[in-house]
Short mmCIF file of C-alpha atoms and ligand atoms in Angstrom, two decimals:
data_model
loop_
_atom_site.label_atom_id
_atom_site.label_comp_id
_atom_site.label_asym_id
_atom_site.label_seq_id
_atom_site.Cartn_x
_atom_site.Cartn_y
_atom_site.Cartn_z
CA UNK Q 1 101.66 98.64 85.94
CA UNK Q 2 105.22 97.28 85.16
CA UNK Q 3 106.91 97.97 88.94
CA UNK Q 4 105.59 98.33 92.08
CA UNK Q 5 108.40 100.77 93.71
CA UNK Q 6 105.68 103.29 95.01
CA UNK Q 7 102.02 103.62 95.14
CA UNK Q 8 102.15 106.96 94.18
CA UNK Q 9 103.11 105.64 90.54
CA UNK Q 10 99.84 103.97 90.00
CA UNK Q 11 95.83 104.82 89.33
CA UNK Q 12 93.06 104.09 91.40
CA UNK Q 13 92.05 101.29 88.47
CA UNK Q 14 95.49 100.03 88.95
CA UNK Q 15 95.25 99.99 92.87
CA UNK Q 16 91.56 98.56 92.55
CA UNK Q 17 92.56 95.70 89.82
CA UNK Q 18 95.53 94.22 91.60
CA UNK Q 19 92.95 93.84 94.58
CA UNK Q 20 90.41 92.58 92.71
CA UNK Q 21 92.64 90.07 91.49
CA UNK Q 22 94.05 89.21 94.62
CA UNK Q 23 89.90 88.41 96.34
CA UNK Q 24 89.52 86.15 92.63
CA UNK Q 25 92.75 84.04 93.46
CA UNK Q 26 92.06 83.49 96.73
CA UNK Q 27 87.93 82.70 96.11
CA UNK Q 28 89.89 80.24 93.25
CA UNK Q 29 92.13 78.48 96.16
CA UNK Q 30 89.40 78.14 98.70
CA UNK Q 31 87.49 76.08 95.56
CA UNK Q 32 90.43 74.02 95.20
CA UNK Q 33 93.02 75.53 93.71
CA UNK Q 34 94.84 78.21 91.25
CA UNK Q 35 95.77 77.65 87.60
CA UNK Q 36 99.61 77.56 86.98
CA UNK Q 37 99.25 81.41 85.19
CA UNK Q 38 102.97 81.88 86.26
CA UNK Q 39 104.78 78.63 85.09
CA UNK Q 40 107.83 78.65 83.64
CA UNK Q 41 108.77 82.19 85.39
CA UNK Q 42 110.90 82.98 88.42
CA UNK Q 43 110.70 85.79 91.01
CA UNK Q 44 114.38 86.36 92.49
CA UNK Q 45 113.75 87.51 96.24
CA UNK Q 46 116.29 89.88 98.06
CA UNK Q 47 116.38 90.39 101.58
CA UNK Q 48 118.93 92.87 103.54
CA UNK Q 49 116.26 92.69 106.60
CA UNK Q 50 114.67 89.77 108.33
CA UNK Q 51 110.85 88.96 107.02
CA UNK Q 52 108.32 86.55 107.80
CA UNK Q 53 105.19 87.01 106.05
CA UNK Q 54 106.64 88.97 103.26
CA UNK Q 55 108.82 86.01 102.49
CA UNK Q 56 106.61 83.10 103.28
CA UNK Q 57 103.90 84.72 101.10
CA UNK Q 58 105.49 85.76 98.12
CA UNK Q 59 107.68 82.71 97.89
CA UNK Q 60 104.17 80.31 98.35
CA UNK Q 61 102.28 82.93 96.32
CA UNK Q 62 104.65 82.07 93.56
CA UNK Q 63 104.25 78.13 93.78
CA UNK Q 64 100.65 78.47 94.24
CA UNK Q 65 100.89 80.06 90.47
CA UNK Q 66 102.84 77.31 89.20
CA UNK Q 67 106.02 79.39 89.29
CA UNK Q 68 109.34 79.27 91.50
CA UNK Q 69 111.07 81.75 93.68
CA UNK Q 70 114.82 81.97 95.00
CA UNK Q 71 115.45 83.91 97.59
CA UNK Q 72 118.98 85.94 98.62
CA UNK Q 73 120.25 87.52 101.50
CA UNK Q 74 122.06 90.14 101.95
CA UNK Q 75 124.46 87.71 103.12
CA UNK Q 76 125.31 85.72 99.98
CA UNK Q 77 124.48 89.29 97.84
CA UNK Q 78 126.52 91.82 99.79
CA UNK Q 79 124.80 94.29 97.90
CA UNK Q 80 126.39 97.85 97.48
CA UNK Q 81 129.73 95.96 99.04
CA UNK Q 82 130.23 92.47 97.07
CA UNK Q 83 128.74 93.98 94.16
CA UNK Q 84 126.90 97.46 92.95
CA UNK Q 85 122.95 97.56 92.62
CA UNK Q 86 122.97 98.38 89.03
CA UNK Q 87 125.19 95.29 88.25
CA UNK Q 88 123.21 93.24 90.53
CA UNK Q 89 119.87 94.23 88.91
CA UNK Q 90 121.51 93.55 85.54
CA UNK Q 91 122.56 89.73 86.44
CA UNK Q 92 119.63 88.83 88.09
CA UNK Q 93 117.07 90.87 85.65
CA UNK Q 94 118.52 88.75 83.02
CA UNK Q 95 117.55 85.17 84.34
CA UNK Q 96 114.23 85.60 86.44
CA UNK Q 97 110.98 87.14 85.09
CA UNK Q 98 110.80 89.54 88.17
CA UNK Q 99 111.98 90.83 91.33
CA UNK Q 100 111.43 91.72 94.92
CA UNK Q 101 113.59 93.62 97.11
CA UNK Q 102 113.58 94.04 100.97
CA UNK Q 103 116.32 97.27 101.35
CA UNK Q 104 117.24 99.32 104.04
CA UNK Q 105 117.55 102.73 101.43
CA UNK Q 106 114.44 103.66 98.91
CA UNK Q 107 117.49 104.78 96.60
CA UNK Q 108 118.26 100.99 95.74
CA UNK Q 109 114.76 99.89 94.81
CA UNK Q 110 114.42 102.72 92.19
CA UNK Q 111 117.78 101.97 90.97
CA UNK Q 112 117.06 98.64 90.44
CA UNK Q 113 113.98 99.83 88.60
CA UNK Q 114 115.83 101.96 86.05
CA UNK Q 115 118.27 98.69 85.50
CA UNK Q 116 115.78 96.17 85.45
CA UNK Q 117 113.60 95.30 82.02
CA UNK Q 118 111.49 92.92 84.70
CA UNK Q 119 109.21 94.32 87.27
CA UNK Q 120 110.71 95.28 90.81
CA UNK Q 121 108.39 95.32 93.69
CA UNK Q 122 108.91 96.73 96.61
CA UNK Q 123 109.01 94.40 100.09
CA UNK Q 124 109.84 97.43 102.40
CA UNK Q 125 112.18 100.36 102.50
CA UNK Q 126 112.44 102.92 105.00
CA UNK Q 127 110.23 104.66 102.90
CA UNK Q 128 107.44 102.48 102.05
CA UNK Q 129 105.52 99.10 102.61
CA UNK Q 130 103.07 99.07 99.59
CA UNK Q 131 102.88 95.18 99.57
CA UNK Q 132 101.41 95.87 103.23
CA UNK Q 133 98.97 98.14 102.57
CA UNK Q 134 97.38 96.10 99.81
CA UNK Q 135 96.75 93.32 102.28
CA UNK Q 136 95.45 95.51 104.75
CA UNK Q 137 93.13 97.43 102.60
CA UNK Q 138 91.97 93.83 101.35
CA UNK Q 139 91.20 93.34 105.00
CA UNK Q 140 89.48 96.11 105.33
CA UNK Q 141 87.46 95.41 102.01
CA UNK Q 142 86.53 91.91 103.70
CA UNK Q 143 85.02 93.49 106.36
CA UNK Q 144 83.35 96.92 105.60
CA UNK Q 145 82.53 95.77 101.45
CA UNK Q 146 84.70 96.54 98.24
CA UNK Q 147 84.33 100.13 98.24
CA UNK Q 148 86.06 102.38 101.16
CA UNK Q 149 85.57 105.39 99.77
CA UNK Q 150 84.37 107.65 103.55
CA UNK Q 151 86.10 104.68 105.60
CA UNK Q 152 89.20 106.18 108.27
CA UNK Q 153 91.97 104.62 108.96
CA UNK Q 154 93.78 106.18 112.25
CA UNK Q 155 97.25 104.34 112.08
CA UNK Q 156 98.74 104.99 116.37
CA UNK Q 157 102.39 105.45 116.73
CA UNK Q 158 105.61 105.95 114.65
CA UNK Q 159 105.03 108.20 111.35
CA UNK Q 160 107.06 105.41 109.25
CA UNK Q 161 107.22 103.12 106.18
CA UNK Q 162 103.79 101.27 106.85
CA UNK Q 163 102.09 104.77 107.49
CA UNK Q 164 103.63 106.19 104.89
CA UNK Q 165 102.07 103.77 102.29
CA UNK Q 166 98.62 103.74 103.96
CA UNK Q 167 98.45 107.30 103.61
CA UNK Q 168 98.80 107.11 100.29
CA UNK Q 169 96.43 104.42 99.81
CA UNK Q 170 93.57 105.92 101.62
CA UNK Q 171 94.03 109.23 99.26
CA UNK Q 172 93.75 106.38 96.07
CA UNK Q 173 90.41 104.89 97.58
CA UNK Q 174 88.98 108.41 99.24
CA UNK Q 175 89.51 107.75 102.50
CA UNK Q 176 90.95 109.67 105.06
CA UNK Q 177 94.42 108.74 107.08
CA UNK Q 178 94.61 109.94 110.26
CA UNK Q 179 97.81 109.94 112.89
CA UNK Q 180 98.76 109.97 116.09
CA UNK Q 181 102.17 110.00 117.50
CA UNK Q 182 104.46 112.08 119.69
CA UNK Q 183 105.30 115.47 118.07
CA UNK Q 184 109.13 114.29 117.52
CA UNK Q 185 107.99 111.77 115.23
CA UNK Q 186 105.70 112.81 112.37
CA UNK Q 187 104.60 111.30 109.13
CA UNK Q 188 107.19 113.21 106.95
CA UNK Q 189 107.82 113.23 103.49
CA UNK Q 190 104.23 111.75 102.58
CA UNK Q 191 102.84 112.55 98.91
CA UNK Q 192 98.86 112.20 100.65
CA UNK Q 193 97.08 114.15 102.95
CA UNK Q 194 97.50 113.08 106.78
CA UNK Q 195 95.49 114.21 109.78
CA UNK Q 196 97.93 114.58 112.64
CA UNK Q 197 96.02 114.56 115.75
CA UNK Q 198 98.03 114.69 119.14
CA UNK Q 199 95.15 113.25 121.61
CA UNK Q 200 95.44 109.25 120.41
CA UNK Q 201 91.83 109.00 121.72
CA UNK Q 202 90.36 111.41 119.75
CA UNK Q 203 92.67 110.31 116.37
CA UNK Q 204 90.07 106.95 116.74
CA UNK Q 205 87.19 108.64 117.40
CA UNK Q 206 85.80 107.96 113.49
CA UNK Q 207 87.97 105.03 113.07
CA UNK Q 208 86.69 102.05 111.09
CA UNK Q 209 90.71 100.74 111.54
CA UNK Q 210 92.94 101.11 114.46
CA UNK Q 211 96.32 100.40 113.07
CA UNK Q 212 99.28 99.64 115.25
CA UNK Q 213 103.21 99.19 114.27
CA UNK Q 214 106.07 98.83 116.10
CA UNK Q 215 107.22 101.32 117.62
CA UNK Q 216 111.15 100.08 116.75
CA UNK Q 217 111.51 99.70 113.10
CA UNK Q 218 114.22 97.43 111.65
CA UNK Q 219 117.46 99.55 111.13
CA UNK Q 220 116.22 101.94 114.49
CA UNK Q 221 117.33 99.34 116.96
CA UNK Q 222 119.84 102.03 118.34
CA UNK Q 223 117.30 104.20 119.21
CA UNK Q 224 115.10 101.39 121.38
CA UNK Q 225 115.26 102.99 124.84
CA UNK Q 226 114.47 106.10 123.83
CA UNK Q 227 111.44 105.12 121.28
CA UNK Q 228 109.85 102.96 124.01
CA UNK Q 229 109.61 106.04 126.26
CA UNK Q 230 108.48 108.99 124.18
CA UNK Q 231 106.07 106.43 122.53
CA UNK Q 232 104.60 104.52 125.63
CA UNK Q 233 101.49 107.06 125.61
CA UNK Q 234 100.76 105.56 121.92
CA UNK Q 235 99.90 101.94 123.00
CA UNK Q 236 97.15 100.38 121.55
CA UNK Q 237 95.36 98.67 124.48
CA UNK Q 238 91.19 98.12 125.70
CA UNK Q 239 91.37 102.01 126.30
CA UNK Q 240 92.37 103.59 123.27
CA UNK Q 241 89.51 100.65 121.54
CA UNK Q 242 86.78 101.74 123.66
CA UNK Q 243 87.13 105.32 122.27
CA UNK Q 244 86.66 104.15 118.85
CA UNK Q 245 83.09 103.34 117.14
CA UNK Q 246 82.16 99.79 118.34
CA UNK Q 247 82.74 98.39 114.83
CA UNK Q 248 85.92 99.22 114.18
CA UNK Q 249 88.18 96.62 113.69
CA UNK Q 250 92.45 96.49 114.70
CA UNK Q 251 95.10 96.27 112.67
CA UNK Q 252 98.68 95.22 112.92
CA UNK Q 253 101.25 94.84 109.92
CA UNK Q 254 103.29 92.16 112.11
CA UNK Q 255 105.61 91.32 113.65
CA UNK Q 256 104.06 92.57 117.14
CA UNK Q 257 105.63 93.72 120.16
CA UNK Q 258 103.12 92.33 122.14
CA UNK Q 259 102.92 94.64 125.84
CA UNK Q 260 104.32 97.06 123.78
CA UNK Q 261 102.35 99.28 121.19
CA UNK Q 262 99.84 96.58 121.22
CA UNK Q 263 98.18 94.66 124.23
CA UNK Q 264 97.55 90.90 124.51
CA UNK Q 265 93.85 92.10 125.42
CA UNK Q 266 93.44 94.16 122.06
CA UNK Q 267 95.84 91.49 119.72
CA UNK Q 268 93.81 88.73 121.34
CA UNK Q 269 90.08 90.39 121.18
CA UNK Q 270 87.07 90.61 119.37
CA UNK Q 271 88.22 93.88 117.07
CA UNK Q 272 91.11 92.36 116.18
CA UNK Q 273 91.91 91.06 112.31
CA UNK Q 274 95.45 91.21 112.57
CA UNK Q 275 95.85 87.01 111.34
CA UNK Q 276 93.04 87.51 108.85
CA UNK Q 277 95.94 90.62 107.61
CA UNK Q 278 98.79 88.57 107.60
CA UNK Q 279 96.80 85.52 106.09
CA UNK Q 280 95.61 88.25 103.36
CA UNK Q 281 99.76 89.29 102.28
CA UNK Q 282 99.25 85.84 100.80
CA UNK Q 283 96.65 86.67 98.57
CA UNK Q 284 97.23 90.45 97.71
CA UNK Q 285 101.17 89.11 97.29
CA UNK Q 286 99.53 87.02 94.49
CA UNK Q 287 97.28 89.59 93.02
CA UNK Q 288 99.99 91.60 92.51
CA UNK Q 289 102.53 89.02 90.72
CA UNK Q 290 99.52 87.88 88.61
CA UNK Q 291 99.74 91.48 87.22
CA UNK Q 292 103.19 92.23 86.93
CA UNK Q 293 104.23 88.81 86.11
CA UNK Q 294 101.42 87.48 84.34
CA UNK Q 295 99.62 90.18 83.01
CA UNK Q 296 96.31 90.00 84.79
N1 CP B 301 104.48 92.75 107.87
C1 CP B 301 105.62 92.28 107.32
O1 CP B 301 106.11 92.78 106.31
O2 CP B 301 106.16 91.23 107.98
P1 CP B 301 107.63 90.61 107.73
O3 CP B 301 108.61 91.67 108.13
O4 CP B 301 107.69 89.41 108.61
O5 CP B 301 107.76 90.27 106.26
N1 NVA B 302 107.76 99.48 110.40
C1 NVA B 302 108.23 98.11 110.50
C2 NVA B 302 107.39 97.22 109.64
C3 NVA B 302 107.74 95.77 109.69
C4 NVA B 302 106.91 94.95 108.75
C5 NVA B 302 109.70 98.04 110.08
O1 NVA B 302 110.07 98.69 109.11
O2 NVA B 302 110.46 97.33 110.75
#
């Protein structure tokens, strides 16, 4: 593995050992600590959207290896205005020992690939949210056992860049990815089989994982008013839980629009892992640069 740009680029062993590596580091912190397998190197973070836990857990994932990170905006970069995203992969390639990249187009992040002799991982296109789907299938992994293979994920709402990459890794572990949204907004352009089901209810009727997103991505703020209506049917709420198998658990990628495609009541209950996810970017984030960066 030498980027992570797309899923689609990698094995099943691949997938598998960047997990596996991600449950040892974090068994090693909860004894007391990591060894410092990434000092000396750098990860240069870019940003052209806001982020929480993709930021706070790469950038900590980095000093918990012993390593630094320095993080851009799109701000001080100006990327594709200020200055092209070849030359900017060339500069930057040059100093750090990898890079992440938070972009608005899929374009830039394989660009940046073909310019950069470090790895690039992604940290969310329109396309794709690989980093995400690692921590959620590490979630999923902490709760139903290491192997998946027969486990369903139905993922409720917007066919977008965190469905996208679940899809695919479901087809890398043999599951099965199931969707539901309105009929105006498949799962398009997905290299893995997806079940499109219409009736949200029956999409979680074999569900080990209800999965909700926002309904809004970042860059689709235009389109608010209109999302919030065609998708208000989609909400994840008590309902839509009770029609899935008792031991399924909930999902959410974060941030939440709480009231929105999620309830307080289904954020808030007994199904729901969505902290234990976001907790778990942390230590997938750090499988992953172990690999790439450290060669893990
Ligand atoms: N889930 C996720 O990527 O969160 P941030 O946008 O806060 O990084
Ligand atoms: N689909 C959301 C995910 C945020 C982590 C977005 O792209 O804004």
């Amino acid at each position: 593995m030498k980027h992570l740009i797309n899923l689609t680029d990698h094995t099943t062993d691949e997938i598998q050992h960047v997990l596996a590596v991600g449950h040892r580091l974090r068994a090693e912190r909860d004894a007391g600590g990591n060894e410092p397998i990434l000092a000396g190197k750098t990860l240069g973070m870019f940003f052209e959207k806001p982020s929480l836990r993709t930021r706070v857990s790469f950038e900590q994932g980095m000093y918990e290896l012993g390593g630094n990170a320095i993080v851009l905006g799109q701000d001080e970069v100006g990327l594709g205005q200020r200055e092209s995203v070849a030359d900017f992969t060339r500069v930057i390639a040059g100093m750090v020992q990898g890079i992440m990249a938070r972009v608005y187009h899929h374009a830039a992040l394989e660009e940046m690939a073909r310019f950069s002799g470090v790895p690039v991982i992604n940290a969310l296109s329109d396309h794709s949210h690989p980093c995400q789907a690692l921590a959620d299938i590490m979630t999923m992994q902490d709760e139903f056992g290491d192997d998946l293979a027969g486990r369903t994920i139905a993922f409720i709402g917007d066919g977008n860049n965190v469905a996208r990459s679940l899809a695919v890794i479901c087809e890398k572990l043999g599951m099965t990815f199931v969707h539901s949204g309105p009929a105006d907004y498949p799962l398009t352009d997905c290299p893995a089989p997806v079940q499109a089901v219409a009736d949200p209810r029956e999409a979680v009727k074999r569900a080990d994982a209800v999965y909700a997103d926002t309904f809004v991505s970042m860059g689709q703020e235009g389109e608010k008013a209109a999302r919030l209506k065609v998708f208000e049917a989609y909400q994840v709420n008590e309902a839509l839980v009770a029609a899935a198998p008792g031991h399924a658990i909930v999902l959410h990628c974060l941030p939440a629009y709480r009231g929105v495609e999620i309830t307080d009541a289904v954020m808030d209950g007994p199904q729901s892992r969505v902290f234990a996810q976001a907790h778990n970017r942390l230590h997938a984030q750090k499988g992953l640069l172990a690999v790439l960066m450290g060669n893990m």
